[in-house]
Tab-separated table of C-alpha atoms and ligand atoms in Angstrom:
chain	number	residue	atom	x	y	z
B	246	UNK	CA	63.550	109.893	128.066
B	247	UNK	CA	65.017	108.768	124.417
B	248	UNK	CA	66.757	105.333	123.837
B	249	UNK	CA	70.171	104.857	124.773
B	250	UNK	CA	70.990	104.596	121.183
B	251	UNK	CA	74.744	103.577	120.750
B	252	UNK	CA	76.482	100.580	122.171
B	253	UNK	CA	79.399	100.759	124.157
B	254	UNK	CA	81.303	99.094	121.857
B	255	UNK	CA	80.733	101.366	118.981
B	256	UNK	CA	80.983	104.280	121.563
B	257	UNK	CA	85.045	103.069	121.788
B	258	UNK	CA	85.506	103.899	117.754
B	259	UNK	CA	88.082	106.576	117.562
B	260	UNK	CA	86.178	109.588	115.816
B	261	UNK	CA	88.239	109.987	112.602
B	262	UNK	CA	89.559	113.611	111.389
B	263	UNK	CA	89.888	112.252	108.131
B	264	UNK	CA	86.433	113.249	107.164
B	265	UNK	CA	86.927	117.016	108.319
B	266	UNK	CA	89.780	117.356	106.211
B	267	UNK	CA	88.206	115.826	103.104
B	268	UNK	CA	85.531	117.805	103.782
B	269	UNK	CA	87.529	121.107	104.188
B	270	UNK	CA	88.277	120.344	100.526
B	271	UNK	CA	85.438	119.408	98.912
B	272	UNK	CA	84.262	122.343	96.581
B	273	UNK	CA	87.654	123.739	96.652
B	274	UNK	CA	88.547	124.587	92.659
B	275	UNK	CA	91.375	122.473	91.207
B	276	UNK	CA	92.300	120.796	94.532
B	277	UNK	CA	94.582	117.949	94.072
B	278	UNK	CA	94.068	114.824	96.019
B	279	UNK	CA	96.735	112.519	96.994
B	280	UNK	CA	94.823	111.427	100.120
B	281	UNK	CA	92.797	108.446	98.166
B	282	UNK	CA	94.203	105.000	99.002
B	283	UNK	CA	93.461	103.403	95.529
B	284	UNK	CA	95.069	102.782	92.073
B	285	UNK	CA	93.652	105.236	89.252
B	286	UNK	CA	93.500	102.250	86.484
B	287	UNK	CA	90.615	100.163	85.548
B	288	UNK	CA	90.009	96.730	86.080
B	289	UNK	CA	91.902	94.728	83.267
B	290	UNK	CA	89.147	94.163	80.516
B	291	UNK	CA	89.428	90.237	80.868
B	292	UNK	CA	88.095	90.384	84.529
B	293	UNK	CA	85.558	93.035	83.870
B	294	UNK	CA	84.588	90.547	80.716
B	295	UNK	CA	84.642	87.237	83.149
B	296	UNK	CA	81.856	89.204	85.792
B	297	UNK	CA	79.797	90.304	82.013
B	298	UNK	CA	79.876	86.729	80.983
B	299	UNK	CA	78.951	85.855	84.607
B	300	UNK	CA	75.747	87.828	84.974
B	301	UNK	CA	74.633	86.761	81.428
B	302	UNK	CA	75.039	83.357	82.561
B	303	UNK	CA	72.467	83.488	85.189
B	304	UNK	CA	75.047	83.617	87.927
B	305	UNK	CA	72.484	85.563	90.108
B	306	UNK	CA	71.965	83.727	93.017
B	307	UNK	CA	73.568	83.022	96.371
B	308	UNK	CA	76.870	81.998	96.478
B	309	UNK	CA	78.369	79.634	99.147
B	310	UNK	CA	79.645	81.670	101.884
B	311	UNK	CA	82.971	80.369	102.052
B	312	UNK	CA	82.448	81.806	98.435
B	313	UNK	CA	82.272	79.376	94.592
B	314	UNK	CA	84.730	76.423	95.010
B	315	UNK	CA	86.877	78.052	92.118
B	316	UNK	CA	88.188	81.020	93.656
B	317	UNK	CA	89.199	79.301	96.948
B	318	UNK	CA	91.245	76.483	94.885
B	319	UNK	CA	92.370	79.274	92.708
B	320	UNK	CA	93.888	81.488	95.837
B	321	UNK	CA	95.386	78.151	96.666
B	322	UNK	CA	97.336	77.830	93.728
B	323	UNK	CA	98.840	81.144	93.919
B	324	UNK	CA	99.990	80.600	97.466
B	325	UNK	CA	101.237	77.655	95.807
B	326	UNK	CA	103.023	79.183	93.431
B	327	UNK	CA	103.756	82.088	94.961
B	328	UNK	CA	104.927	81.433	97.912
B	329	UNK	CA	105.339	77.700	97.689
B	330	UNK	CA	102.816	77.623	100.927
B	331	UNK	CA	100.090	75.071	101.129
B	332	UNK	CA	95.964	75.500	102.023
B	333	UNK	CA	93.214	73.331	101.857
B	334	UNK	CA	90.534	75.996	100.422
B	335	UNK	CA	87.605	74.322	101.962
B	336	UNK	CA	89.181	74.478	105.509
B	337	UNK	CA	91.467	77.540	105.558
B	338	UNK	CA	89.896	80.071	102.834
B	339	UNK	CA	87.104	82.446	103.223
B	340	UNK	CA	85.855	85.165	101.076
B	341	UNK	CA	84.790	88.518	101.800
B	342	UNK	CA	83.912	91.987	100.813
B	343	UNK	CA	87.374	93.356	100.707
B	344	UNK	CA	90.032	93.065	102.978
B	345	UNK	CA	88.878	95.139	105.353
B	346	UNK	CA	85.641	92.834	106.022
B	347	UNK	CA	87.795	90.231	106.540
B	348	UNK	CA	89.596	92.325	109.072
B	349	UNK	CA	86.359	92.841	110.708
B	350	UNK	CA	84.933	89.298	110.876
B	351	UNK	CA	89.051	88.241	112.094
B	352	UNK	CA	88.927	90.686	115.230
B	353	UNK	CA	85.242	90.057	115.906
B	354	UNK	CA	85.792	85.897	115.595
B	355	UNK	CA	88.850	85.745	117.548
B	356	UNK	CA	89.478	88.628	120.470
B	357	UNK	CA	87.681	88.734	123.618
B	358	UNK	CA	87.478	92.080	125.799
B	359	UNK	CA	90.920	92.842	127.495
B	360	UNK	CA	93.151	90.629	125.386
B	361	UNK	CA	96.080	92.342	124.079
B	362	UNK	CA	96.597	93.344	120.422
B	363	UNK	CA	99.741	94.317	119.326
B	364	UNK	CA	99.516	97.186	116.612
B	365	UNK	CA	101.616	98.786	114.475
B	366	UNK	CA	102.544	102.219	114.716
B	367	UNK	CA	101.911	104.388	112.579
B	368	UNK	CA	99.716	101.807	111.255
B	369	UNK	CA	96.690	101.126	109.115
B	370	UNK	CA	94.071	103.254	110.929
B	371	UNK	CA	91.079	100.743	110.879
B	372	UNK	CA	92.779	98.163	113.138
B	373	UNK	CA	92.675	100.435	116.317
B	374	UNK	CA	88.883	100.605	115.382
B	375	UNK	CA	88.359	97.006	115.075
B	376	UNK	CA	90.151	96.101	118.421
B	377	UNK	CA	88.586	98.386	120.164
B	378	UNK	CA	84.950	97.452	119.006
B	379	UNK	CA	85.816	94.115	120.124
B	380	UNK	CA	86.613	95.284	123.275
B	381	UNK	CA	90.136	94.467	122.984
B	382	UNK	CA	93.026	96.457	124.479
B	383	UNK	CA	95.696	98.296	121.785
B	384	UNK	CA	99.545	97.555	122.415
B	385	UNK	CA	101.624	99.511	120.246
B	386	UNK	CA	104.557	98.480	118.539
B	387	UNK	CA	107.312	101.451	117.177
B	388	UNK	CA	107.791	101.210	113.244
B	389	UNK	CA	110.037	104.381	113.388
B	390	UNK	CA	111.642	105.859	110.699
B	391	UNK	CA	115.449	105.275	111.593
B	392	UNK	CA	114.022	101.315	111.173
B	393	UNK	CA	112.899	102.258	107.658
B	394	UNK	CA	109.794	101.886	109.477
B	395	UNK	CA	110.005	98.192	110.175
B	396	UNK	CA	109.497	96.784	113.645
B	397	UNK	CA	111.537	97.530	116.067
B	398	UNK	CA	111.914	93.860	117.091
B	399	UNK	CA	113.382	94.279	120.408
B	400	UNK	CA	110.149	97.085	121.435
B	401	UNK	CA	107.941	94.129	119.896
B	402	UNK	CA	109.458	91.585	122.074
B	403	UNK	CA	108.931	93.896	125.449
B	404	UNK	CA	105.519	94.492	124.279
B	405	UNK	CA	104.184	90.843	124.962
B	406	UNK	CA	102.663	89.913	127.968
B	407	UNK	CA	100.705	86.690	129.260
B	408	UNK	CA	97.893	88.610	127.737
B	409	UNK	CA	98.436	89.006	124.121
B	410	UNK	CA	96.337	87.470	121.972
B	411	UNK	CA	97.082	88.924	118.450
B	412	UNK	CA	99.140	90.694	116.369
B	413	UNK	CA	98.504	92.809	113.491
B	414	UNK	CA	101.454	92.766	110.405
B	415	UNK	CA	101.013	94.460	107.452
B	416	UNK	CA	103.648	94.584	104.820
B	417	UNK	CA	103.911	96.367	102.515
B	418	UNK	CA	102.553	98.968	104.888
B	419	UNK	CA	99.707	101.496	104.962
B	420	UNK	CA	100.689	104.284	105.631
B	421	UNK	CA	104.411	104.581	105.629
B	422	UNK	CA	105.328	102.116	102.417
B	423	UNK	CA	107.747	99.888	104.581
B	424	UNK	CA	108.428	96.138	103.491
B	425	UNK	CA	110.404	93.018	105.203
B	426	UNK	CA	112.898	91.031	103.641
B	427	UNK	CA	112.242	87.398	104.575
B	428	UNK	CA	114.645	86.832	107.052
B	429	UNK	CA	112.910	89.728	109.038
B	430	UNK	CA	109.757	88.268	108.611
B	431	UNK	CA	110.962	84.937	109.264
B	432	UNK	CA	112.072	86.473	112.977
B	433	UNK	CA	108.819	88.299	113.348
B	434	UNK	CA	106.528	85.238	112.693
B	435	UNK	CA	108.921	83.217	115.593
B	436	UNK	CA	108.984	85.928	117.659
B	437	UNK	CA	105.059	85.933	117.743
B	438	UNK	CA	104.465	81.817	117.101
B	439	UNK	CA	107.270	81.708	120.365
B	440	UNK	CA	104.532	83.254	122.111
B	441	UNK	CA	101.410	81.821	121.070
B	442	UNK	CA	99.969	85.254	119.595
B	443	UNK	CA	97.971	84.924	117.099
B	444	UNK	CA	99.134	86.417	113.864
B	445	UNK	CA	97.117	88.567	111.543
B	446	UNK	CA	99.019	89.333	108.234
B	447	UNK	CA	97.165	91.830	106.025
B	448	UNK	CA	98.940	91.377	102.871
B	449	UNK	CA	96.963	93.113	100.847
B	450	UNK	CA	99.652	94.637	98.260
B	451	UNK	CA	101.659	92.351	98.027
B	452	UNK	CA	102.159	92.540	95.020
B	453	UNK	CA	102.890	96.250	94.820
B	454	UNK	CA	106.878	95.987	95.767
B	455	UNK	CA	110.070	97.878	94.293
B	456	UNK	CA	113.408	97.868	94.566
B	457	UNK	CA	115.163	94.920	95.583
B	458	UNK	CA	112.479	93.182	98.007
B	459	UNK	CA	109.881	91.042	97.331
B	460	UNK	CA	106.409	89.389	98.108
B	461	UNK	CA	106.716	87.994	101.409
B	462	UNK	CA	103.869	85.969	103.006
B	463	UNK	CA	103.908	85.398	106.857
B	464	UNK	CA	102.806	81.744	106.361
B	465	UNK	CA	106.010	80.903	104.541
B	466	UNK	CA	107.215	81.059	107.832
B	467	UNK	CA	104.501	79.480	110.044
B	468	UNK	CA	101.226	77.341	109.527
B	469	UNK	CA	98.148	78.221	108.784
B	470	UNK	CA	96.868	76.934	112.038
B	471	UNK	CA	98.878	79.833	113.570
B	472	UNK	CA	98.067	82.639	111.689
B	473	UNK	CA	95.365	84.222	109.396
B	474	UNK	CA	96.162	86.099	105.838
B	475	UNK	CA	94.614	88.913	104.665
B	476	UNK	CA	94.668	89.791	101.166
B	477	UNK	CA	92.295	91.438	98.570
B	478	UNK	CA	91.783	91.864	94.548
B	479	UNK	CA	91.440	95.602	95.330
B	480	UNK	CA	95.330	96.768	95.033
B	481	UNK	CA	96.790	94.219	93.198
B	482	UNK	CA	94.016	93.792	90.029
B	483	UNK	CA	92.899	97.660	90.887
B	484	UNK	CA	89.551	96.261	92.007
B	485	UNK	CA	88.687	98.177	94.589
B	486	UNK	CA	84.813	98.789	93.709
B	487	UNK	CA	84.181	95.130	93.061
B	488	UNK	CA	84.629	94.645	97.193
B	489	UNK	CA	86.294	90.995	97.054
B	490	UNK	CA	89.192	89.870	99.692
B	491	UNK	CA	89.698	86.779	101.479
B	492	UNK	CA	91.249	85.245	104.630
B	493	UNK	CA	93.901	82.488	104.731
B	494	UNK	CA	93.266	80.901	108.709
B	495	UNK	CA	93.056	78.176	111.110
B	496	UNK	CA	89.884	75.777	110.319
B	497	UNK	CA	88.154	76.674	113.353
B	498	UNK	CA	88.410	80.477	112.588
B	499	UNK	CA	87.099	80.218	109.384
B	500	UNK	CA	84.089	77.838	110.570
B	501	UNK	CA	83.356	79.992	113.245
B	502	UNK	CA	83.647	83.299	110.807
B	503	UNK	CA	80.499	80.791	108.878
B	504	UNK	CA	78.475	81.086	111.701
B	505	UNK	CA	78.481	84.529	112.202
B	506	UNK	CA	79.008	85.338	108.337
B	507	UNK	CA	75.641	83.512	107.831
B	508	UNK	CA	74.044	85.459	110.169
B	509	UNK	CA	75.065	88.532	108.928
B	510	UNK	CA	76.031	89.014	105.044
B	511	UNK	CA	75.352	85.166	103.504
B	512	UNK	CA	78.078	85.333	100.925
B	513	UNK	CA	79.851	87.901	99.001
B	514	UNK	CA	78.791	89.522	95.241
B	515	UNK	CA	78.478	86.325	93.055
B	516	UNK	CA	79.623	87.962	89.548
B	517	UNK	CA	82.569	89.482	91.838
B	518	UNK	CA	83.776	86.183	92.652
B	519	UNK	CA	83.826	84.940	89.078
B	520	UNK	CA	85.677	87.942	88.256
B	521	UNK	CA	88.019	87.441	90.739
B	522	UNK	CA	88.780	84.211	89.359
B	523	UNK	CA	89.377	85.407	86.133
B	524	UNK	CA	92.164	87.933	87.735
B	525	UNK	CA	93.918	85.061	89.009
B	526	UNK	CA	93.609	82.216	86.268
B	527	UNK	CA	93.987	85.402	83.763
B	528	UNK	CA	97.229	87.215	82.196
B	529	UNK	CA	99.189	88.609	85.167
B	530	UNK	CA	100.576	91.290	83.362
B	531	UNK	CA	98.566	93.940	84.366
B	532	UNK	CA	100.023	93.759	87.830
B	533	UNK	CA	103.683	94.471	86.155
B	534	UNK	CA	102.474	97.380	83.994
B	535	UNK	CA	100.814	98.769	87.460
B	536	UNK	CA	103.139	98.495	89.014
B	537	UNK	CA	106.067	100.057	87.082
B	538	UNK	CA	103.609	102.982	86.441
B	539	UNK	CA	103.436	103.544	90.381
B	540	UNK	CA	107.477	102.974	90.346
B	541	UNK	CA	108.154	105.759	88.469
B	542	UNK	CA	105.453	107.849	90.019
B	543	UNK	CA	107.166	106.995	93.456
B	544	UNK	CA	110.462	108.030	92.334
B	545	UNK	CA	108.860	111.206	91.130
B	546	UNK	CA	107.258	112.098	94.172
B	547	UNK	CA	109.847	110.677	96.732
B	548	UNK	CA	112.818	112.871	94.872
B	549	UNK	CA	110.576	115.733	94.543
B	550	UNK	CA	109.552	115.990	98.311
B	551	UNK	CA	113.474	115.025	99.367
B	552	UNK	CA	114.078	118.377	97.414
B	553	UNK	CA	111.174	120.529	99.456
B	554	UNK	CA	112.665	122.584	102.113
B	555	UNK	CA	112.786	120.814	105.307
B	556	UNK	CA	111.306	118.247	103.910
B	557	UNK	CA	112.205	114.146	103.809
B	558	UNK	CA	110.873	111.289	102.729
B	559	UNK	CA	111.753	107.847	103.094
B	560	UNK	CA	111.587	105.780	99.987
B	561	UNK	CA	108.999	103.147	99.966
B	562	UNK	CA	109.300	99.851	99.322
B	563	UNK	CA	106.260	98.832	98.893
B	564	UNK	CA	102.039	99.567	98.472
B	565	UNK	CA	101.645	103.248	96.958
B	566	UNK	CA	102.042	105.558	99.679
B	567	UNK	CA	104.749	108.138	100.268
B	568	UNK	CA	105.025	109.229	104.190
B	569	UNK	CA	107.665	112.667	104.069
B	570	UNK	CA	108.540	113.932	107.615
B	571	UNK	CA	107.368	117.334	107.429
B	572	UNK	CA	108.249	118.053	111.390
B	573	UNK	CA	111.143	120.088	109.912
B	574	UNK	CA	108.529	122.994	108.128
B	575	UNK	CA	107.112	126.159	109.744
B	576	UNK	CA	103.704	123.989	110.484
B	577	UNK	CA	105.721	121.407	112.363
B	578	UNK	CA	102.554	119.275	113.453
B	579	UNK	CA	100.702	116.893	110.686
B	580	UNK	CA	97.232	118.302	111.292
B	581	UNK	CA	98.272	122.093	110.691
B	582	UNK	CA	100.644	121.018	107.888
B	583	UNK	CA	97.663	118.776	105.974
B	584	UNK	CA	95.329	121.730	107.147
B	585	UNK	CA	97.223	124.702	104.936
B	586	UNK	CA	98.447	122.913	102.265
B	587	UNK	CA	94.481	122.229	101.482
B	588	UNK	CA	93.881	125.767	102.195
B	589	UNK	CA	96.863	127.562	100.510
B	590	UNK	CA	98.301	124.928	98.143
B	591	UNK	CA	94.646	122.959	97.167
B	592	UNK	CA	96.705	119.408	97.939
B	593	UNK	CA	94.945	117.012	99.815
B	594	UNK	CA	97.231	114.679	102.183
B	595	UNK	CA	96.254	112.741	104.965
B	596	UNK	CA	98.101	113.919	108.326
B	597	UNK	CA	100.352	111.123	109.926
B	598	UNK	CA	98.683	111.365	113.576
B	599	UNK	CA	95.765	109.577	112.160
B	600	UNK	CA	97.942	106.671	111.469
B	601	UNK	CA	98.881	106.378	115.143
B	602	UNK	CA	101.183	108.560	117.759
B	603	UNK	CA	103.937	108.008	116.143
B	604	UNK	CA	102.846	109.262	112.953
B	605	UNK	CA	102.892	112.740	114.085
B	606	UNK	CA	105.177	114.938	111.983
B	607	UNK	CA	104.613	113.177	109.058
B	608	UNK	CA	101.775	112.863	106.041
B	609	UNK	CA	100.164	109.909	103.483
B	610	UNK	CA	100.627	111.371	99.804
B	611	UNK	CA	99.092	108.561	97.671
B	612	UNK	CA	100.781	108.461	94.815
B	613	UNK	CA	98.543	106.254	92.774
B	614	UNK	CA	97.520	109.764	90.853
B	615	UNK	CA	98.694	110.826	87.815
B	616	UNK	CA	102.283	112.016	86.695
B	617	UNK	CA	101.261	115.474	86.198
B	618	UNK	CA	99.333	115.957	89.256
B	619	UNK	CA	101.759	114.745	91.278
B	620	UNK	CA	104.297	117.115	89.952
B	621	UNK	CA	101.799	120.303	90.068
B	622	UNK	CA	101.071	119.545	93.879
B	623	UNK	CA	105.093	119.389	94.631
B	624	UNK	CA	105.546	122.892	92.887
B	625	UNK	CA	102.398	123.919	94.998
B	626	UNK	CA	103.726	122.774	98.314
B	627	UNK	CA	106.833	124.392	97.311
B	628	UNK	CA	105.157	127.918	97.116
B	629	UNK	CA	103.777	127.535	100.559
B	630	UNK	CA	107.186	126.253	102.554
W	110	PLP	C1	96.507	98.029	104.871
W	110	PLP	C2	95.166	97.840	104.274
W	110	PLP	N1	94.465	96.746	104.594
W	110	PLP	C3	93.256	96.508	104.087
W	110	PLP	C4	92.675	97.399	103.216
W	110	PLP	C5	91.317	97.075	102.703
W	110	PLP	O1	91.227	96.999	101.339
W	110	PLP	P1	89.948	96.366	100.631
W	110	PLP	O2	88.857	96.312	101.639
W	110	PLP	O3	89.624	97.276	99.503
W	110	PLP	O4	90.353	95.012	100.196
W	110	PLP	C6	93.345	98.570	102.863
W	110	PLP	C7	92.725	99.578	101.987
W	110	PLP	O5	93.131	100.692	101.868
W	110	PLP	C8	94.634	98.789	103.394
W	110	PLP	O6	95.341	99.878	103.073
């Protein structure tokens, strides 16, 4: 007989179609993608300089795995100065490869089989993954488009039971480009801290906001002994291949993270870290500059799908996604819209489903891709409606 080979746990991972569709397109001549989640700049030259300078130092070895002294008491400042919100780096900050490690090492340190996590939905499509390979149970909460795809508090509320254990924010949001004003996520943090949940705020562009909102931290409304923060260098100093994020949390998470990060991956890139230091102690302009190029690239794509036939799109207010309700068109579900438009119009969008149930009928266009391309795969699309 062969091994058993997979764990149960791992056997609970939702198979992702994501994969089939990119693959449908690979080899496809001139296909446009606007299903990558990344920004299409460089890393500013200063950071890129600070990890050079770095490696010629002889800053080869092992790092300290709550990661170099300097880039904890440098995220500190910026919550500081931020979001006037203090942390004492040694106790409350730990480094990681990218956010989404440090979404990993958050589920796996803190939920036990059958707790209760409260997700969003549509939502970020890793955090099903995570709960469930922790054995955890998914709640959904609605984020529905009449809401502007914000919570809808009073579902949220119902939702809680003597069970729940954590909840999962994350504004601006993946997929659907939705952002809080403060006083919602003032309410959201005391609806949550009311009930002893643990919060997990993945705030990984926030700095990537338009409009008339703003970067909003969860722990301006809370402590840091009732929530962890998520955030990562990858969005918001287009970083993405450098792999460095970082939680904000309780002291005993992030000593019992230690443990297991010890165990397991030691510390993160050392160079990395130096460079992310230089990202925040360096010129912040960059982030403007990005972020005005995705604002008019946003306006660009939003207006252009609103004019599509049966066609509409919300306008983000936040990360770089656009999420267009295309229920309305002749392929009325995500997955055969997302399928034909690779097949007949060579544009690559993600279909909503895999963003949760309540995703169905729309689809993620990233529009972190240039001007042009975004305005080729709109008069594409348009051939095919
Ligand atoms: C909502 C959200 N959280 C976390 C991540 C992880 O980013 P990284 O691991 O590059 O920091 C992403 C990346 O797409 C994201 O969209």
């Amino acid at each position: 007989m062969a091994p058993q080979i997979q764990s149960e746990r791992i056997k609970d991972i939702l198979p992702s179609d994501i994969r089939r569709l990119f693959d449908l397109a690979q080899g496809i001549k001139g296909i446009i993608s606007l299903g990558i989640g990344e920004p299409d700049f460089v890393t500013p030259a200063h950071i890129r300089e600070a990890a050079k300078k770095a490696l010629d130092g002889g800053q080869t070895h092992y790092a300290p795995s709550r990661g170099i002294p300097a880039l904890g008491q440098e995220v500190a400042k910026r919550y500081q100065r931020d979001y006037n919100v203090t942390v004492d780096p040694p106790k409350h900050f730990f480094d990681f490869n990218g956010g989404i490690q440090a979404l990993f090492y958050v589920t796996f340190a803190t939920i036990n089989p059958g707790d209760e996590v409260l997700l969003p939905d549509p939502g970020f499509l890793c955090y099903p993954n995570l709960v469930l390979s922790a054995g955890g149970k998914i709640v959904n909460y609605p984020c529905p488009e009449e809401k502007d795809f914000k919570p809808d508090f009073d579902a949220l509320e119902a939702a809680i039971t003597p069970r729940t254990k954590a909840a999962f924010l994350n504004f601006p949001c993946n997929p659907t480009g939705a952002h809080l004003y403060p006083d919602e996520m003032k309410r959201l943090v005391k609806i949550l801290t009311q009930h002893d949940i643990l919060i997990i705020s993945d705030e990984v562009y926030d700095n990537i906001i338009y409009d008339d909102y703003h970067s909003v931290s969860a722990l301006q409304y809370g402590t840091v002994d009732q929530m962890v923060v998520v955030n990562s260098f990858s969005k918001s100093y287009a970083m993405t291949g450098w792999r460095v994020g970082y939680t904000l949390g309780p002291e005993q998470l992030t000593n019992a993270i230690e443990r297991i990060y010890q165990n397991s991956q030691t510390c993160i890139n050392t160079p990395a870290q130096f460079a992310a230091v230089a990202a925040l102690t360096g010129p912040q302009d960059s982030i403007g500059k990005m972020v005005k190029s995705f604002d008019e690239r946003r306006k660009i794509i939003v207006d252009g799908l609103n004019d599509l036939r049966n066609i509409s799109c919300f306008m983000p207010k936040g990360a770089f996604y656009a999420f267009p309700n295309i229920s309305g068109t002749k392929f009325k579900t995500s997955r055969k819209f997302s399928e034909e438009v690779i097949k007949q119009a060579k544009v690559v969008s993600v279909p909503g489903d895999t963003f949760g149930q309540r995703g169905e009928g729309y689809v993620r266009m990233s529009y972190a891709t240039a001007t042009e391309q975004i305005k080729e795969a709109l008069e594409r699309i348009k051939g095919i409606l």
